[in-house]
Amino acid sequence: MIFNRKTATVALMCLLMALFTAYVAGGGLDANGERTSRISDDAVTELDLDSMPKRPKPILDLGPKFLGNGNISRGIELPTGAVWQPALMVFGTYRSALQSFTRADETSSEWANRLDLFANLQLTGSERFLIGIRPLQDEGRFTSYQFEPNLAEPNERGWQEESSADLTTFFFEGDFGELFPNLDPEDRKHYDLGFSVGRQLLNYQEGMLLNDTIDAIGITRNTLLPKGGSDFQVTFLYGWNEIHRGDNIERDDLSLYALFFAMDRPKTTINVDLVYVDDESIFDADGFYYGVSDVRRIGHYNLSSRILGSKAINGESAAVGDGHLVFAELSWTPAWSDNNIYVNAFAGIDNFTSAARDPSTGGALGRTGILFQAVGLGRYGAPLANRASEVVGGAIGMQWFINPVVNQFIFELGVRQDTQTHDGSIATGMRYRHVLGQHVVAQFDVFASANESRENDYGARFELRVEF
């Protein structure tokens, strides 16, 4: 057994009670206990503009206003025939959290901070420059105050400054046909090639295969019309710098080559992704990776199925291993409500590793639920380990919308078992989010887990997220 029967029973009963309470409270019941539809019977004859929130103002907004109204300027006509209407917007997100967790009898408590700041120079609807920095962090370390450091790093108490002036985002993206419209004035040729070049975030297979910010160039051919489908897209990608391997560590002398295929069919969307990492360093840790997914709707249910694999060409290491990951997500909205119920499951066969992972993203299983998710801020780890080596498990949960815009709860039960050692853990967790005005989101997380081979874990965190 991966946990004792008493612990499992208590955790399961707590989750079921939470789900039942959320379902009854948010299940579309009126004051008399009668079912009510989400669709009103009252006819809307006039648009209520006063009740709509005003557009938040960014730090800096120059040029044509984002989602503004009025006359469109003539812009700047280039020799290629393209017309640019430059607009500069500066925006960002500041995150600050008080968080504490105890794992294996070691407690870590901290106040952690993160700032993501961006400048977006929009030239047309398809061309732009995006520049971003994260001044309060360096790789996976964040500016923080350590109240109670863990035993592994007992000297890191007090204020820990982690700053960096490096550009974390710097790329240009556009469409070849829109940049050079004079080459095809009647738009009859196949010049509609999208591209991006520079330091950019890459996320494929919901971040399980590839989730990293790297220096890369990508070229995409859109609007191919396959037989029996509505769209077929092909992307070639080459990356040459800032590549973090499957263990979240950046290594030099790497090249990443990838082909991504996406096709929309009448009842499903299919993705096939192929990646090769060429390691020219002394470690020679070349790796081949693949991911295949099928995303569809079956009646009232949403189902996504994925199988991923990794192959170490010159022998396994911490950077790349041999293995596969099978992952499935099922979700639905209960009748008479806006809520969402999900059941996710996975099986890691041998030692699957991602092609590239940012230091703040943890392992490939973060998609499973809030109990497996890396928060991306400070030392607060995922309640259940999110590496995909020799493991089976899953999560069941409910997202309860008290007010779809302002308040929401997530209740979740998760389980994980190592298939080699047969050690396991079961955890239950809750997340509450509340929107304050137009710019601030408050979030509270709490979890507790029971482990077979070590002491139990527990933790809580409170975060304020400011969007500006």
Coordinates of N, CA, C and O in Angstrom, one line a residue, residues 171-251:
F171 N 12.5 39.1 -28.9 CA 12.3 38.5 -30.2 C 11.5 39.4 -31.1 O 10.8 40.3 -30.7
F172 N 11.5 39.1 -32.4 CA 10.7 39.7 -33.4 C 9.9 38.7 -34.1 O 10.5 37.6 -34.5
E173 N 8.6 38.9 -34.3 CA 7.8 37.9 -35.0 C 7.0 38.7 -36.1 O 6.7 39.9 -36.0
G174 N 6.7 37.9 -37.2 CA 6.0 38.6 -38.3 C 5.5 37.5 -39.3 O 5.7 36.3 -39.1
D175 N 5.1 38.0 -40.4 CA 4.6 37.2 -41.5 C 5.3 37.7 -42.8 O 5.3 38.9 -43.1
F176 N 6.0 36.8 -43.5 CA 6.8 37.2 -44.7 C 5.9 37.9 -45.7 O 6.3 38.8 -46.3
G177 N 4.7 37.3 -45.9 CA 3.8 37.9 -46.9 C 3.3 39.3 -46.6 O 3.1 40.2 -47.5
E178 N 3.2 39.6 -45.3 CA 2.8 40.9 -44.8 C 4.0 41.9 -44.8 O 3.8 43.1 -45.0
L179 N 5.2 41.4 -44.6 CA 6.3 42.3 -44.7 C 6.7 42.7 -46.1 O 7.2 43.8 -46.4
F180 N 6.4 41.8 -47.1 CA 6.7 42.1 -48.5 C 5.5 41.9 -49.4 O 5.4 41.0 -50.3
P181 N 4.4 42.7 -49.2 CA 3.2 42.5 -50.0 C 3.4 42.8 -51.4 O 2.6 42.4 -52.3
N182 N 4.4 43.7 -51.8 CA 4.6 44.0 -53.2 C 5.0 42.7 -54.1 O 4.9 42.7 -55.3
L183 N 5.5 41.7 -53.4 CA 5.9 40.5 -54.1 C 4.7 39.7 -54.6 O 4.8 38.9 -55.6
D184 N 3.6 39.9 -54.0 CA 2.3 39.2 -54.4 C 1.1 40.2 -54.1 O 0.4 40.0 -53.2
P185 N 1.0 41.2 -55.0 CA -0.1 42.2 -54.7 C -1.5 41.6 -54.7 O -2.4 42.1 -54.0
E186 N -1.7 40.5 -55.5 CA -3.1 39.9 -55.5 C -3.2 38.8 -54.5 O -4.3 38.1 -54.5
D187 N -2.2 38.5 -53.7 CA -2.3 37.5 -52.7 C -2.7 36.1 -53.2 O -3.5 35.4 -52.7
R188 N -2.0 35.7 -54.3 CA -2.3 34.4 -54.9 C -1.2 33.3 -54.6 O -1.4 32.2 -54.9
K189 N 0.0 33.8 -54.2 CA 1.1 32.9 -54.0 C 1.2 32.5 -52.5 O 0.5 33.0 -51.7
H190 N 2.1 31.5 -52.3 CA 2.2 31.0 -50.9 C 3.4 31.7 -50.1 O 4.4 31.1 -49.8
Y191 N 3.2 33.0 -49.9 CA 4.2 33.7 -49.1 C 3.8 33.9 -47.7 O 4.4 34.6 -46.9
D192 N 2.7 33.3 -47.3 CA 2.2 33.5 -45.9 C 3.0 32.5 -45.0 O 2.5 31.5 -44.5
L193 N 4.2 32.9 -44.7 CA 5.1 32.2 -43.8 C 5.3 33.0 -42.5 O 5.9 34.1 -42.5
G194 N 4.8 32.5 -41.4 CA 5.0 33.1 -40.1 C 6.4 32.8 -39.6 O 6.9 31.7 -39.8
F195 N 7.0 33.7 -38.9 CA 8.3 33.5 -38.4 C 8.5 34.2 -37.1 O 7.9 35.3 -36.8
S196 N 9.5 33.8 -36.3 CA 9.9 34.5 -35.1 C 11.4 34.2 -34.9 O 11.8 33.1 -35.1
V197 N 12.1 35.2 -34.4 CA 13.5 35.0 -34.2 C 13.9 35.8 -32.9 O 13.5 36.9 -32.7
G198 N 14.7 35.1 -32.0 CA 15.2 35.8 -30.8 C 14.9 34.9 -29.6 O 14.6 33.7 -29.7
R199 N 15.0 35.5 -28.4 CA 14.8 34.8 -27.2 C 13.3 34.8 -26.8 O 12.7 35.8 -26.6
Q200 N 12.7 33.6 -26.8 CA 11.3 33.5 -26.8 C 10.9 32.2 -26.0 O 11.7 31.2 -25.9
L201 N 9.7 32.3 -25.4 CA 9.1 31.2 -24.6 C 8.6 30.1 -25.6 O 7.8 30.5 -26.5
L202 N 9.0 28.9 -25.4 CA 8.5 27.8 -26.2 C 7.8 26.8 -25.4 O 8.3 26.3 -24.3
N203 N 6.5 26.5 -25.7 CA 5.7 25.6 -24.9 C 4.9 24.7 -25.8 O 4.1 25.1 -26.6
Y204 N 5.3 23.4 -25.8 CA 4.7 22.4 -26.6 C 4.2 21.2 -25.8 O 4.9 20.8 -24.8
Q205 N 3.1 20.6 -26.2 CA 2.5 19.5 -25.5 C 2.2 19.9 -24.0 O 2.4 19.2 -23.1
E206 N 1.5 21.1 -24.0 CA 1.1 21.7 -22.7 C 2.3 21.8 -21.7 O 2.2 21.6 -20.5
G207 N 3.5 22.0 -22.3 CA 4.7 22.2 -21.4 C 5.4 20.9 -21.0 O 6.4 20.9 -20.4
M208 N 4.8 19.7 -21.4 CA 5.4 18.5 -21.0 C 6.6 18.1 -21.8 O 7.6 17.6 -21.3
L209 N 6.6 18.4 -23.1 CA 7.7 18.1 -24.0 C 8.7 19.2 -24.0 O 10.0 19.0 -23.9
L210 N 8.3 20.5 -24.0 CA 9.2 21.6 -24.1 C 8.5 22.8 -23.4 O 7.4 23.2 -23.7
N211 N 9.3 23.4 -22.4 CA 8.8 24.5 -21.7 C 10.0 25.3 -21.2 O 10.5 25.2 -20.1
D212 N 10.5 26.2 -22.1 CA 11.7 26.9 -21.8 C 11.8 28.1 -22.7 O 11.1 28.2 -23.7
T213 N 12.5 29.1 -22.2 CA 12.8 30.3 -23.0 C 14.2 30.2 -23.6 O 15.2 30.2 -22.8
I214 N 14.3 30.1 -24.9 CA 15.6 29.9 -25.5 C 15.8 30.8 -26.7 O 14.8 31.4 -27.2
D215 N 17.0 31.0 -27.2 CA 17.3 31.7 -28.4 C 17.0 30.8 -29.6 O 17.7 29.8 -29.7
A216 N 16.1 31.2 -30.4 CA 15.6 30.3 -31.5 C 15.1 31.1 -32.6 O 14.7 32.3 -32.5
I217 N 15.0 30.4 -33.8 CA 14.3 30.9 -34.9 C 13.3 29.9 -35.4 O 13.6 28.7 -35.4
G218 N 12.1 30.3 -35.6 CA 11.0 29.4 -36.0 C 10.3 29.9 -37.3 O 10.1 31.1 -37.4
I219 N 10.0 29.0 -38.1 CA 9.2 29.3 -39.4 C 8.0 28.4 -39.5 O 8.1 27.2 -39.3
T220 N 6.8 29.0 -39.7 CA 5.6 28.3 -39.7 C 4.9 28.5 -41.0 O 4.7 29.6 -41.5
R221 N 4.4 27.3 -41.5 CA 3.5 27.4 -42.7 C 2.1 27.1 -42.3 O 1.8 26.0 -41.8
N222 N 1.2 28.1 -42.4 CA -0.2 28.0 -42.0 C -1.1 27.7 -43.2 O -0.7 27.7 -44.3
T223 N -2.3 27.5 -42.9 CA -3.4 27.4 -43.8 C -3.2 26.3 -44.9 O -3.7 26.5 -46.0
L224 N -2.5 25.3 -44.6 CA -2.5 24.1 -45.5 C -3.8 23.4 -45.3 O -4.3 23.2 -44.2
L225 N -4.4 22.9 -46.4 CA -5.8 22.4 -46.4 C -5.7 20.9 -46.6 O -5.6 20.4 -47.8
P226 N -5.7 20.0 -45.6 CA -5.6 18.6 -45.7 C -6.9 18.0 -46.1 O -8.0 18.6 -45.8
K227 N -6.9 16.9 -46.7 CA -8.2 16.2 -47.0 C -8.8 15.7 -45.7 O -8.2 15.0 -44.9
G228 N -10.1 16.0 -45.5 CA -10.7 15.6 -44.3 C -10.5 16.5 -43.1 O -10.9 16.2 -41.9
G229 N -9.8 17.6 -43.3 CA -9.5 18.6 -42.2 C -9.6 20.0 -42.6 O -9.7 20.3 -43.8
S230 N -9.7 20.9 -41.6 CA -9.8 22.3 -41.9 C -8.5 23.1 -42.0 O -8.5 24.2 -42.6
D231 N -7.5 22.6 -41.3 CA -6.2 23.3 -41.3 C -5.1 22.4 -40.9 O -5.3 21.5 -40.1
F232 N -3.9 22.6 -41.5 CA -2.7 21.9 -41.2 C -1.6 22.8 -41.1 O -1.3 23.7 -42.0
Q233 N -0.8 22.8 -40.0 CA 0.2 23.7 -39.7 C 1.5 23.0 -39.5 O 1.6 22.0 -38.8
V234 N 2.6 23.5 -40.1 CA 4.0 22.9 -39.9 C 4.9 24.0 -39.5 O 5.0 25.1 -40.0
T235 N 5.7 23.7 -38.4 CA 6.7 24.6 -37.9 C 8.0 23.9 -37.8 O 8.2 22.8 -37.3
F236 N 9.1 24.6 -38.3 CA 10.5 24.2 -38.1 C 11.1 25.2 -37.1 O 10.9 26.4 -37.2
L237 N 11.9 24.6 -36.2 CA 12.5 25.4 -35.1 C 13.9 25.1 -35.0 O 14.3 23.9 -34.9
Y238 N 14.8 26.1 -34.8 CA 16.2 25.8 -34.5 C 16.6 26.7 -33.3 O 16.4 28.0 -33.4
G239 N 17.1 26.1 -32.2 CA 17.5 26.9 -31.1 C 19.0 26.7 -30.8 O 19.5 25.6 -31.0
W240 N 19.7 27.7 -30.3 CA 21.1 27.7 -30.2 C 21.7 28.1 -28.9 O 22.9 28.0 -28.6
N241 N 20.8 28.7 -28.0 CA 21.4 29.2 -26.8 C 20.3 29.3 -25.7 O 19.1 29.2 -26.0
E242 N 20.7 29.4 -24.4 CA 19.8 29.5 -23.3 C 18.9 28.2 -23.1 O 17.8 28.3 -22.7
I243 N 19.5 27.0 -23.5 CA 18.7 25.8 -23.4 C 18.9 25.1 -22.1 O 20.1 24.8 -21.7
H244 N 17.9 24.9 -21.3 CA 17.9 24.1 -20.1 C 17.4 22.7 -20.4 O 16.4 22.5 -20.9
R245 N 18.2 21.7 -19.9 CA 17.8 20.3 -20.2 C 16.7 19.9 -19.3 O 16.1 20.6 -18.5
G246 N 16.4 18.6 -19.4 CA 15.3 18.0 -18.6 C 15.5 18.1 -17.1 O 14.5 18.0 -16.4
D247 N 16.7 18.4 -16.6 CA 16.9 18.5 -15.2 C 16.9 20.0 -14.8 O 17.4 20.4 -13.7
N248 N 16.4 20.9 -15.7 CA 16.3 22.3 -15.4 C 17.6 23.1 -15.3 O 17.7 24.2 -14.9
I249 N 18.7 22.5 -15.8 CA 20.0 23.1 -15.8 C 20.5 23.5 -17.2 O 20.4 22.7 -18.1
E250 N 20.9 24.8 -17.3 CA 21.4 25.3 -18.6 C 22.8 24.7 -18.9 O 23.6 24.7 -18.0
R251 N 23.0 24.3 -20.1 CA 24.3 23.8 -20.6 C 24.7 24.5 -21.9 O 23.8 24.9 -22.6

